[in-house]
CSV table of C-alpha atoms and ligand atoms in Angstrom, one decimal:
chain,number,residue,atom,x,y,z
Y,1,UNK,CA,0.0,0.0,0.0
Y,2,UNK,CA,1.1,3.5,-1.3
Y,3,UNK,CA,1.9,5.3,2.0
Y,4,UNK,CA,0.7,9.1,2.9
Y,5,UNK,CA,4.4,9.5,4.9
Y,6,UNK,CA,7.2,7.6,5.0
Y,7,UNK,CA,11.1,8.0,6.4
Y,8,UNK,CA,13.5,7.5,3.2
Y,9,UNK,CA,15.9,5.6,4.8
Y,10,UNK,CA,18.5,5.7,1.7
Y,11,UNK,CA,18.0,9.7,1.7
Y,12,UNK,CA,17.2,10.6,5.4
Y,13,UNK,CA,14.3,12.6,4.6
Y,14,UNK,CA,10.4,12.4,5.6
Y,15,UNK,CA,8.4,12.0,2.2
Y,16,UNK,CA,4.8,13.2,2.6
Y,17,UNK,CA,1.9,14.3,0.6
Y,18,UNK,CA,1.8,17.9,0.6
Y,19,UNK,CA,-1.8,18.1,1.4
Y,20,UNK,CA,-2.5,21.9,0.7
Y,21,UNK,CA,-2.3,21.0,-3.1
Y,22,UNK,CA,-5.3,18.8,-2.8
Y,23,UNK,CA,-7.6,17.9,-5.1
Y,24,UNK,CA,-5.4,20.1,-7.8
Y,25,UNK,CA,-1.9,18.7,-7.6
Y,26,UNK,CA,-1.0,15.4,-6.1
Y,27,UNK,CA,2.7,15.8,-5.0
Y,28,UNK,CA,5.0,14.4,-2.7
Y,29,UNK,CA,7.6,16.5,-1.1
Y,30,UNK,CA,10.7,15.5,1.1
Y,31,UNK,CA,10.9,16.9,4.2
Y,32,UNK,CA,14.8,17.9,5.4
Y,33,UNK,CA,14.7,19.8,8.9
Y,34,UNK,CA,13.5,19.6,12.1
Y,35,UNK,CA,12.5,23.5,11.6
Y,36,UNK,CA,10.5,21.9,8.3
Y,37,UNK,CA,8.4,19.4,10.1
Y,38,UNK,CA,7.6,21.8,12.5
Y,39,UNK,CA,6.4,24.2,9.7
Y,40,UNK,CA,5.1,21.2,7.7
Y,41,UNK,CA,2.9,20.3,10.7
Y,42,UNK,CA,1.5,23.9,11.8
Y,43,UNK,CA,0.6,24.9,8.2
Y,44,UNK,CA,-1.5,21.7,7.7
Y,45,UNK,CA,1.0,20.2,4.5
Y,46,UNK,CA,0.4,17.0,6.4
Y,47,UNK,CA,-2.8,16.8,9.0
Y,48,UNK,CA,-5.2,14.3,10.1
Y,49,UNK,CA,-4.4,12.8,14.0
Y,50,UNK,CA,-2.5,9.7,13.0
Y,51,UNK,CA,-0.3,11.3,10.3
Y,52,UNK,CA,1.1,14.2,12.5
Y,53,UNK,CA,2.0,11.3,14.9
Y,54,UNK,CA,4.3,9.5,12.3
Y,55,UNK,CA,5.9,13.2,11.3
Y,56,UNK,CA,6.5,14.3,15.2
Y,57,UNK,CA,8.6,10.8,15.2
Y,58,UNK,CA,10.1,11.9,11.4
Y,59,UNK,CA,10.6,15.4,13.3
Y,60,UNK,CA,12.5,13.4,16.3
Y,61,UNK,CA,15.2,11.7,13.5
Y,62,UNK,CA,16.0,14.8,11.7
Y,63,UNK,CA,16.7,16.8,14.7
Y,64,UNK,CA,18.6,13.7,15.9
Y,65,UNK,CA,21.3,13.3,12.8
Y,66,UNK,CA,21.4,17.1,12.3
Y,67,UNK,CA,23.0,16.7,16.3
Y,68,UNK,CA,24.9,14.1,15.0
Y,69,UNK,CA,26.1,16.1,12.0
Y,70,UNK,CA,26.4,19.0,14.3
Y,71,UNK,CA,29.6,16.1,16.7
Y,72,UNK,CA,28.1,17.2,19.5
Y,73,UNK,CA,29.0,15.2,22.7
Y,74,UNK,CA,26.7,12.3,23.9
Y,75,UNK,CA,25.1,14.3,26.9
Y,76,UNK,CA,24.4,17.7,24.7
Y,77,UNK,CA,23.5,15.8,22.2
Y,78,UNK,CA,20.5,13.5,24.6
Y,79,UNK,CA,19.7,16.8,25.8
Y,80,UNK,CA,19.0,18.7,23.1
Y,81,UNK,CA,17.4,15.6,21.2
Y,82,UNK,CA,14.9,15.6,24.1
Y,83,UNK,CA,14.0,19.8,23.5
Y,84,UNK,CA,13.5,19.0,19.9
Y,85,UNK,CA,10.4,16.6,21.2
Y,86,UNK,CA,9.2,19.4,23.2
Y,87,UNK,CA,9.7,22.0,20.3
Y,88,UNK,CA,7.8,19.5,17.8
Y,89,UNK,CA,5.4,18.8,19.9
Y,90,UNK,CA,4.5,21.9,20.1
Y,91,UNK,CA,3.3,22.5,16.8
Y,92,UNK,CA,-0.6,21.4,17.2
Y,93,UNK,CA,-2.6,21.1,20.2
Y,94,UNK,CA,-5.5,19.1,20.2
Y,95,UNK,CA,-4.8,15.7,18.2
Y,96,UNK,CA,-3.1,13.9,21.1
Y,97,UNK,CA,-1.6,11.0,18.3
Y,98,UNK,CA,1.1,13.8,17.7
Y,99,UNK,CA,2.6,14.3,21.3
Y,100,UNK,CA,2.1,9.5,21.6
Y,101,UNK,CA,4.3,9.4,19.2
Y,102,UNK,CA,6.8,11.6,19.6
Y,103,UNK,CA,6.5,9.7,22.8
Y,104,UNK,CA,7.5,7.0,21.6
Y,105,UNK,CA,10.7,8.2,20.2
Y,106,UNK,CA,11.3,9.5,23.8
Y,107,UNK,CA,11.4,6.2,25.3
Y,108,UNK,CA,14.1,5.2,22.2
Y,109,UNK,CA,16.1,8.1,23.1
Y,110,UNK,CA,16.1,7.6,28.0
Y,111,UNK,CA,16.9,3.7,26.3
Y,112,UNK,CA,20.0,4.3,24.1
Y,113,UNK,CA,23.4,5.0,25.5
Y,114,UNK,CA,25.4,6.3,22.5
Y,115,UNK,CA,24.8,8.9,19.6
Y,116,UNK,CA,24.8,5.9,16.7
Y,117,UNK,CA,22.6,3.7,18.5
Y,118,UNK,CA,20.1,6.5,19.5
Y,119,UNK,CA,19.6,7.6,15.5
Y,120,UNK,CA,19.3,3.9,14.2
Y,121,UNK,CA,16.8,2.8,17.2
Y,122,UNK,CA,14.7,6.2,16.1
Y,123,UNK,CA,14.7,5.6,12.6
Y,124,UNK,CA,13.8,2.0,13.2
Y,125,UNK,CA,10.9,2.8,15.7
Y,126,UNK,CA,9.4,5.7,13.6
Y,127,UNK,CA,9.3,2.8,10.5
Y,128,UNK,CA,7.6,0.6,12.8
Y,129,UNK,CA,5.2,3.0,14.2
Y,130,UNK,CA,3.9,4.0,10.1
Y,131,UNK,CA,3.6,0.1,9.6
Y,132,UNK,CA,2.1,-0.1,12.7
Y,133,UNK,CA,-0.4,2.5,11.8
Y,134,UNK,CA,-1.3,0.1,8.5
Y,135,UNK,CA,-2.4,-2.7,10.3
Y,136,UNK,CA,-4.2,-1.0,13.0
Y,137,UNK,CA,-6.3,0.9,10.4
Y,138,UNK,CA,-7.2,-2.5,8.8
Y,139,UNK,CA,-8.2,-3.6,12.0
Y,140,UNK,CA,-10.5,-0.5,13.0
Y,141,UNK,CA,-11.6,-1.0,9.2
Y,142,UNK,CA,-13.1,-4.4,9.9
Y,143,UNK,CA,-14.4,-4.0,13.5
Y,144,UNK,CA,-16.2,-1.1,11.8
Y,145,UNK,CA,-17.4,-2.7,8.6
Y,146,UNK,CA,-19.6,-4.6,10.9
Y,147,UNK,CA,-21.9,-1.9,12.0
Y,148,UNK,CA,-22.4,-0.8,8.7
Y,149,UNK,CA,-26.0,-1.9,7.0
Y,150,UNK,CA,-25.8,-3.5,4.0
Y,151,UNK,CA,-26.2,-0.7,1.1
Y,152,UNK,CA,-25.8,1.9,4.1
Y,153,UNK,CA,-25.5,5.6,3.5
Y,154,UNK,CA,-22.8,6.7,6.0
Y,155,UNK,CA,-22.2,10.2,6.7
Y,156,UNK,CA,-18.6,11.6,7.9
Y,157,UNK,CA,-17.2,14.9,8.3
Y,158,UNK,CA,-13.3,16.3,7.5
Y,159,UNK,CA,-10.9,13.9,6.1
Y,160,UNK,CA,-10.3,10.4,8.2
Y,161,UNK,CA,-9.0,8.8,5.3
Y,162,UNK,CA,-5.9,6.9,3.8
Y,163,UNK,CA,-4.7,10.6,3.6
Y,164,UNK,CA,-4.9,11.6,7.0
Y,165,UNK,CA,-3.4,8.4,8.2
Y,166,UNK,CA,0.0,6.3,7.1
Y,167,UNK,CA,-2.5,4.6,4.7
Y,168,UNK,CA,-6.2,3.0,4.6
Y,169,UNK,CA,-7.9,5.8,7.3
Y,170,UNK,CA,-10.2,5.7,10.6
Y,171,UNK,CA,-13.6,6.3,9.1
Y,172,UNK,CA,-12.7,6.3,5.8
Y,173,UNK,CA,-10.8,2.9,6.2
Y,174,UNK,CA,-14.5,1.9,7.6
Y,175,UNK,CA,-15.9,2.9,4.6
Y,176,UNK,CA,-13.1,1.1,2.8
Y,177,UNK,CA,-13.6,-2.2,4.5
Y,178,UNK,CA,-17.3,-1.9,4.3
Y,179,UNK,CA,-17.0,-1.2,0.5
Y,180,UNK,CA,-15.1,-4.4,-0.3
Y,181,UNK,CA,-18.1,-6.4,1.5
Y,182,UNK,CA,-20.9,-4.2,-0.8
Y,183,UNK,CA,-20.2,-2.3,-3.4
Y,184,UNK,CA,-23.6,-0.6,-2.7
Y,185,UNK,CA,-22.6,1.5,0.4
Y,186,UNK,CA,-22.6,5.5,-0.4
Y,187,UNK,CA,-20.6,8.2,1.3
Y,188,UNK,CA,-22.2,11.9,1.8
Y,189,UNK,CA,-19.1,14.1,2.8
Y,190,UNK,CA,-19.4,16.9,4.8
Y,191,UNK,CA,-17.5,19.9,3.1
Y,192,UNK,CA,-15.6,20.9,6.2
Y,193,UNK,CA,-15.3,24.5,6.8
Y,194,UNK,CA,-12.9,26.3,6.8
Y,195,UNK,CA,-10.0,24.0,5.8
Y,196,UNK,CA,-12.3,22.1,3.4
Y,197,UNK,CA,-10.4,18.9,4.0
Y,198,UNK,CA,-14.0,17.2,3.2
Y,199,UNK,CA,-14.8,18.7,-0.1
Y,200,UNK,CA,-10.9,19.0,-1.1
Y,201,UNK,CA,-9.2,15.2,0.1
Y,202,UNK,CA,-12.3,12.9,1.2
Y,203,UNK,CA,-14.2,13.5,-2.0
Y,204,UNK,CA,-10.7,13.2,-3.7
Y,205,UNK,CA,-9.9,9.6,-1.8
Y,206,UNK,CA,-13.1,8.2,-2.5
Y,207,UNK,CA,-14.1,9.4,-5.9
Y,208,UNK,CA,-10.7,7.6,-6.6
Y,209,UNK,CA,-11.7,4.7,-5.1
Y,210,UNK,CA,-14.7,4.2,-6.7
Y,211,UNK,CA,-16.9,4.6,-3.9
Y,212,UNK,CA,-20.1,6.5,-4.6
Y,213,UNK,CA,-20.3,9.9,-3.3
Y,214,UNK,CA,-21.8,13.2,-2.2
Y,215,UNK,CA,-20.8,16.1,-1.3
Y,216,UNK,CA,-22.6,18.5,1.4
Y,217,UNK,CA,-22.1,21.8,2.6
Y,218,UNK,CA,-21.6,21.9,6.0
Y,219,UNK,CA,-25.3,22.7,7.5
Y,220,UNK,CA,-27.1,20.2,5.1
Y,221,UNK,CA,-27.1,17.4,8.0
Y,222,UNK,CA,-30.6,18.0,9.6
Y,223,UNK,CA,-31.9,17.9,6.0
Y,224,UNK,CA,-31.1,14.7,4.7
Y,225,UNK,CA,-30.8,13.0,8.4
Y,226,UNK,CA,-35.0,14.4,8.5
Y,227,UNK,CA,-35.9,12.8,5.0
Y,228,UNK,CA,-34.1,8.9,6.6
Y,229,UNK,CA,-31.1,9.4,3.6
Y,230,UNK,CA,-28.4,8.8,6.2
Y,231,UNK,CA,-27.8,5.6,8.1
Y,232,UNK,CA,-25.3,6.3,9.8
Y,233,UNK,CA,-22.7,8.8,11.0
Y,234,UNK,CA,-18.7,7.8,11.2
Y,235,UNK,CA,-16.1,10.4,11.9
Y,236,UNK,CA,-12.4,10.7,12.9
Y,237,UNK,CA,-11.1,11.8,16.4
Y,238,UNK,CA,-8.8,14.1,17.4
Y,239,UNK,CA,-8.1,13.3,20.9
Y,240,UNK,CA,-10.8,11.3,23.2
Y,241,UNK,CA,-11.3,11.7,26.9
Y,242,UNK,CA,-11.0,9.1,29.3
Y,243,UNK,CA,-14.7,9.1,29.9
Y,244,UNK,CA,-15.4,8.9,26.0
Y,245,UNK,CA,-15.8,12.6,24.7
Y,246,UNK,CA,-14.1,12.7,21.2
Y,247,UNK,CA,-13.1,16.1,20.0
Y,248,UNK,CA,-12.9,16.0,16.0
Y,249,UNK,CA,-12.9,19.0,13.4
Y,250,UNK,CA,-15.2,21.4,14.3
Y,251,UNK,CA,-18.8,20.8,13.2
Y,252,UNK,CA,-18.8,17.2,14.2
Y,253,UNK,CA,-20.7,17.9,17.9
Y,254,UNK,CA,-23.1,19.0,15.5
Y,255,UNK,CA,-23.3,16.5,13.8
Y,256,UNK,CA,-23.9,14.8,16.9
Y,257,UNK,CA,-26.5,16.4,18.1
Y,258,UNK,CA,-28.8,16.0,14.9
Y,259,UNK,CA,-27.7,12.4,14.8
Y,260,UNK,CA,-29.2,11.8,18.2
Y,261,UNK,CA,-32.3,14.2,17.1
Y,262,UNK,CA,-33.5,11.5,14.0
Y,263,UNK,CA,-31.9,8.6,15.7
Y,264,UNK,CA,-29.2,7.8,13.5
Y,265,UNK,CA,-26.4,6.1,15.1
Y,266,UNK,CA,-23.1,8.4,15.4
Y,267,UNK,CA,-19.5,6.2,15.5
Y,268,UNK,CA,-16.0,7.8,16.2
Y,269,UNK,CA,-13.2,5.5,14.8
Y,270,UNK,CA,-10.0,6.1,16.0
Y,271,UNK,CA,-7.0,4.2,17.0
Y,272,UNK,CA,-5.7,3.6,20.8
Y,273,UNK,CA,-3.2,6.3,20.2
Y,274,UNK,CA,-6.0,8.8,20.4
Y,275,UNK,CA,-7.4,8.2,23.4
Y,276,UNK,CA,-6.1,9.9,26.2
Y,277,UNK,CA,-6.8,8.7,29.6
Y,278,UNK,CA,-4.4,11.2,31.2
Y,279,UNK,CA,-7.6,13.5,30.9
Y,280,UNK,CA,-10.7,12.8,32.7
Y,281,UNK,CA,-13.3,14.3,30.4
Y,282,UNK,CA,-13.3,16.5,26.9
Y,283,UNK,CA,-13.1,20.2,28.9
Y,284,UNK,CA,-9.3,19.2,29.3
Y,285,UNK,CA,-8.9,19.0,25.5
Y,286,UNK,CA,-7.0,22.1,24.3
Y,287,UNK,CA,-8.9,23.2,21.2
Y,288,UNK,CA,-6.5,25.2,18.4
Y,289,UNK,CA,-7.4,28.5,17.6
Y,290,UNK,CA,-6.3,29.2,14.1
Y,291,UNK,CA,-5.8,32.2,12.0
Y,292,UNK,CA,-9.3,34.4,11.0
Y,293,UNK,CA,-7.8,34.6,7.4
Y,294,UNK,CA,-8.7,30.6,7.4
Y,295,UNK,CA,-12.3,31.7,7.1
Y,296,UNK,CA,-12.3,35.3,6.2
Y,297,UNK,CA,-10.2,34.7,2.6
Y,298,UNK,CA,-11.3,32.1,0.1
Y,299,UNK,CA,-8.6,31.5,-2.8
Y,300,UNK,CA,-7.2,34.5,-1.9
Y,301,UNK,CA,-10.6,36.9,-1.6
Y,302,UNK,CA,-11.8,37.9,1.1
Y,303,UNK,CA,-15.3,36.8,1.2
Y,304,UNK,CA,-16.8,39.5,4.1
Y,305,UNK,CA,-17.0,42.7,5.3
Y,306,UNK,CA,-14.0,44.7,6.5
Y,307,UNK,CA,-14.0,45.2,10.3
Y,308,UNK,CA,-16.1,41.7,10.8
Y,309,UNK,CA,-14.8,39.9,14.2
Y,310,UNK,CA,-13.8,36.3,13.9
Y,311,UNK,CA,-13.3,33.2,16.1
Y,312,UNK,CA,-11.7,30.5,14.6
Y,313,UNK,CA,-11.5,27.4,17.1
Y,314,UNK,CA,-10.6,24.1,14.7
Y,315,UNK,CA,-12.2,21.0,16.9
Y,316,UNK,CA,-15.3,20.9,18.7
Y,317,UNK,CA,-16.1,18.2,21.5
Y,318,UNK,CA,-18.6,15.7,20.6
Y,319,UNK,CA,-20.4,14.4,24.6
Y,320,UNK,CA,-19.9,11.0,25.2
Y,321,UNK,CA,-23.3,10.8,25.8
Y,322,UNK,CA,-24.2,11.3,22.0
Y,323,UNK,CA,-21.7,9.0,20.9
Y,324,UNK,CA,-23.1,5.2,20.2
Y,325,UNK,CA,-19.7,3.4,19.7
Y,326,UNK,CA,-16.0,4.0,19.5
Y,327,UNK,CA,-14.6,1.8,16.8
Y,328,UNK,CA,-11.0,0.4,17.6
Y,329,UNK,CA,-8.3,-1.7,16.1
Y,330,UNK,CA,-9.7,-3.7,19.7
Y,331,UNK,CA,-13.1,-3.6,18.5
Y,332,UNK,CA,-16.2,-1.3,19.0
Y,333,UNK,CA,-15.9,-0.1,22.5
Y,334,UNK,CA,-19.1,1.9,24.4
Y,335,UNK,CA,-17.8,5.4,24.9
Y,336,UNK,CA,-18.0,5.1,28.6
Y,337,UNK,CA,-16.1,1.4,28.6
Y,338,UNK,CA,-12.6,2.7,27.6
Y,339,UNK,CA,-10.6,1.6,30.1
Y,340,UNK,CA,-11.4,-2.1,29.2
Y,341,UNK,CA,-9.1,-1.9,26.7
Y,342,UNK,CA,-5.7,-0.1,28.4
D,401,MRU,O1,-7.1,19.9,11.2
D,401,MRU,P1,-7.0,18.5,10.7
D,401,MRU,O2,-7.3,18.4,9.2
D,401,MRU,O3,-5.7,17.9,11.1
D,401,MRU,O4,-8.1,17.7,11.4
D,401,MRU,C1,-8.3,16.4,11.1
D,401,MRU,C2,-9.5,15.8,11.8
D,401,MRU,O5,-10.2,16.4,12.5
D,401,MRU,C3,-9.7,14.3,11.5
D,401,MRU,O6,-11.0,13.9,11.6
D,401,MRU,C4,-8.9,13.5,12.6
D,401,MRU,O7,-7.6,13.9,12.8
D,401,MRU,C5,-8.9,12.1,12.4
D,401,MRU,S1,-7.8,11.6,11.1
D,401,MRU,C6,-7.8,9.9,11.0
């Protein structure tokens, strides 16, 4: 499988999608720096929760052979290894998949005891962890396909797809899996304002893939969930609560909330990664703020009146109480049932 991001290990660079180009250009870029990643990261080149987690451990073995380049002794170079996490975990708040990982490489780096050994255990591990992310897709992707009627209209919202993943997706792997069981489900993709990841790389995924869809603005929900056209709803996650809230891109509480209005079932699926049981319930999540020109400018207009105040908060939290299942590479788990699978 073709993968969103992968380490070169011949060339030492990060190769990702550069995601902004979507649905115009499809073009893979190599990422060089630790400065790059961080940039890469914060202007959205590569997004979606389990794809920042594989470049934050990228961002971990650039900054550790540019030490190495740099002959640095062991202890500065441990040291200043273990800032670079902080620094590149710095770059997004909310989708908790970015500060696991980079976790991950941390435990490498308190493990190794020499410079060489630290930056081949790193590249190793970050390898592992994009495989990793592969097979735990596929197994969300068929714990999921089972709660999907045959000939099912599912609904989903952003991009949780192959592209915002290593490869295959959350709810767009469940849409994947559920596809090669009947080739008669249908997808209606929320647009997703203001980033437009739904109408620019879910529409682009699927449409590819030959799986029938539609695309809806963003506050076309109630409609078609009032005339019984969707079956059911299956989003992404950002970061989940301990007790089961989910935040996801904004727009998907309210989602949610019509969902549970005309009874149709609502589904986060997200990998382990993304739960975070360090945090008792979703008002812990820190929500990113991004820039007002996200929704003020549209290719390069501006699209409202001078003066006009904006509030640009990218996730919402979605209540546990409105979710119906969390679907898992450890199966479908009630939102309130968590801790049965740590
Ligand atoms: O701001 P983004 O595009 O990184 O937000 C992405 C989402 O909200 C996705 O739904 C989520 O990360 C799950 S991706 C498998």
């Amino acid at each position: 499988m073709e993968k969103t991001i992968e380490w070169v290990k011949g060339e030492n660079v990060s190769r990702m999608l550069d995601q902004t180009l979507l649905p115009y250009e499809y073009k893979k870029i190599n990422i060089t720096s630790t400065s790059m990643m961080y940039d890469a990261i914060k202007t959205m080149i590569v997004r979606g929760a389990p794809a920042i987690g594989i470049a934050g451990a990228h961002g971990v073995n650039l900054k550790a052979l540019e030490l190495k380049n740099s002959k640095v002794d062991y202890a500065t170079f441990k040291a200043e290894l273990l800032e670079g996490c902080d620094y590149l975990a710095s770059s997004r708040p909310t989708a908790v998949n970015l500060m696991w990982a980079i976790d991950r490489q941390r435990e490498i780096i308190k493990k190794e005891t020499s410079v060489d050994g630290t930056v081949e255990a790193l590249i190793e591990n970050s390898i592992k962890l994009e495989d990793e992310d592969i097979e735990i897709n596929k197994k969300i992707g068929y714990y999921g396909a089972e709660i999907v009627p045959l000939g099912a209209t599912i609904l989903t919202h952003c991009n949780a797809g192959a592209l915002a993943t290593v490869g295959w997706g959350t709810a767009l792997g469940v849409v994947r899996s559920a596809f090669e069981k009947d080739k008669t489900i249908k997808v209606f993709a929320d647009e997703t304002r203001p980033r437009g990841q739904g109408a620019r790389i879910t529409t682009y995924e699927l449409v590819r893939d030959g799986i029938d869809t539609t695309l809806l603005t963003d506050g076309m929900c109630a409609y078609f969930m009032s005339k019984g056209m969707i079956d059911v709803v299956i989003t992404g996650a950002d970061r989940i609560a301990a007790n089961g809230d989910s935040a996801n891109k904004i727009g998907t509480c309210t989602l949610a909330i019509v969902a549970k209005h005309y009874n149709v079932p609502f589904y986060i699926a997200a990998p382990k990664s993304t739960i975070d049981m360090s945090i008792k319930s979703g008002a812990e999540i820190p929500i990113e703020l991004r820039s007002e020109e996200e929704v003020t400018i549209v290719n390069g207009k501006r699209i409202c009146a001078e003066g006009v105040k904006v509030i640009n908060p990218s996730f919402d939290v979605t209540p546990n109480e409105l979710i119906t299942g969390i679907i898992t590479e450890c199966g479908v788990i009630a939102p309130d049932n968590l801790k049965s699978i740590f």
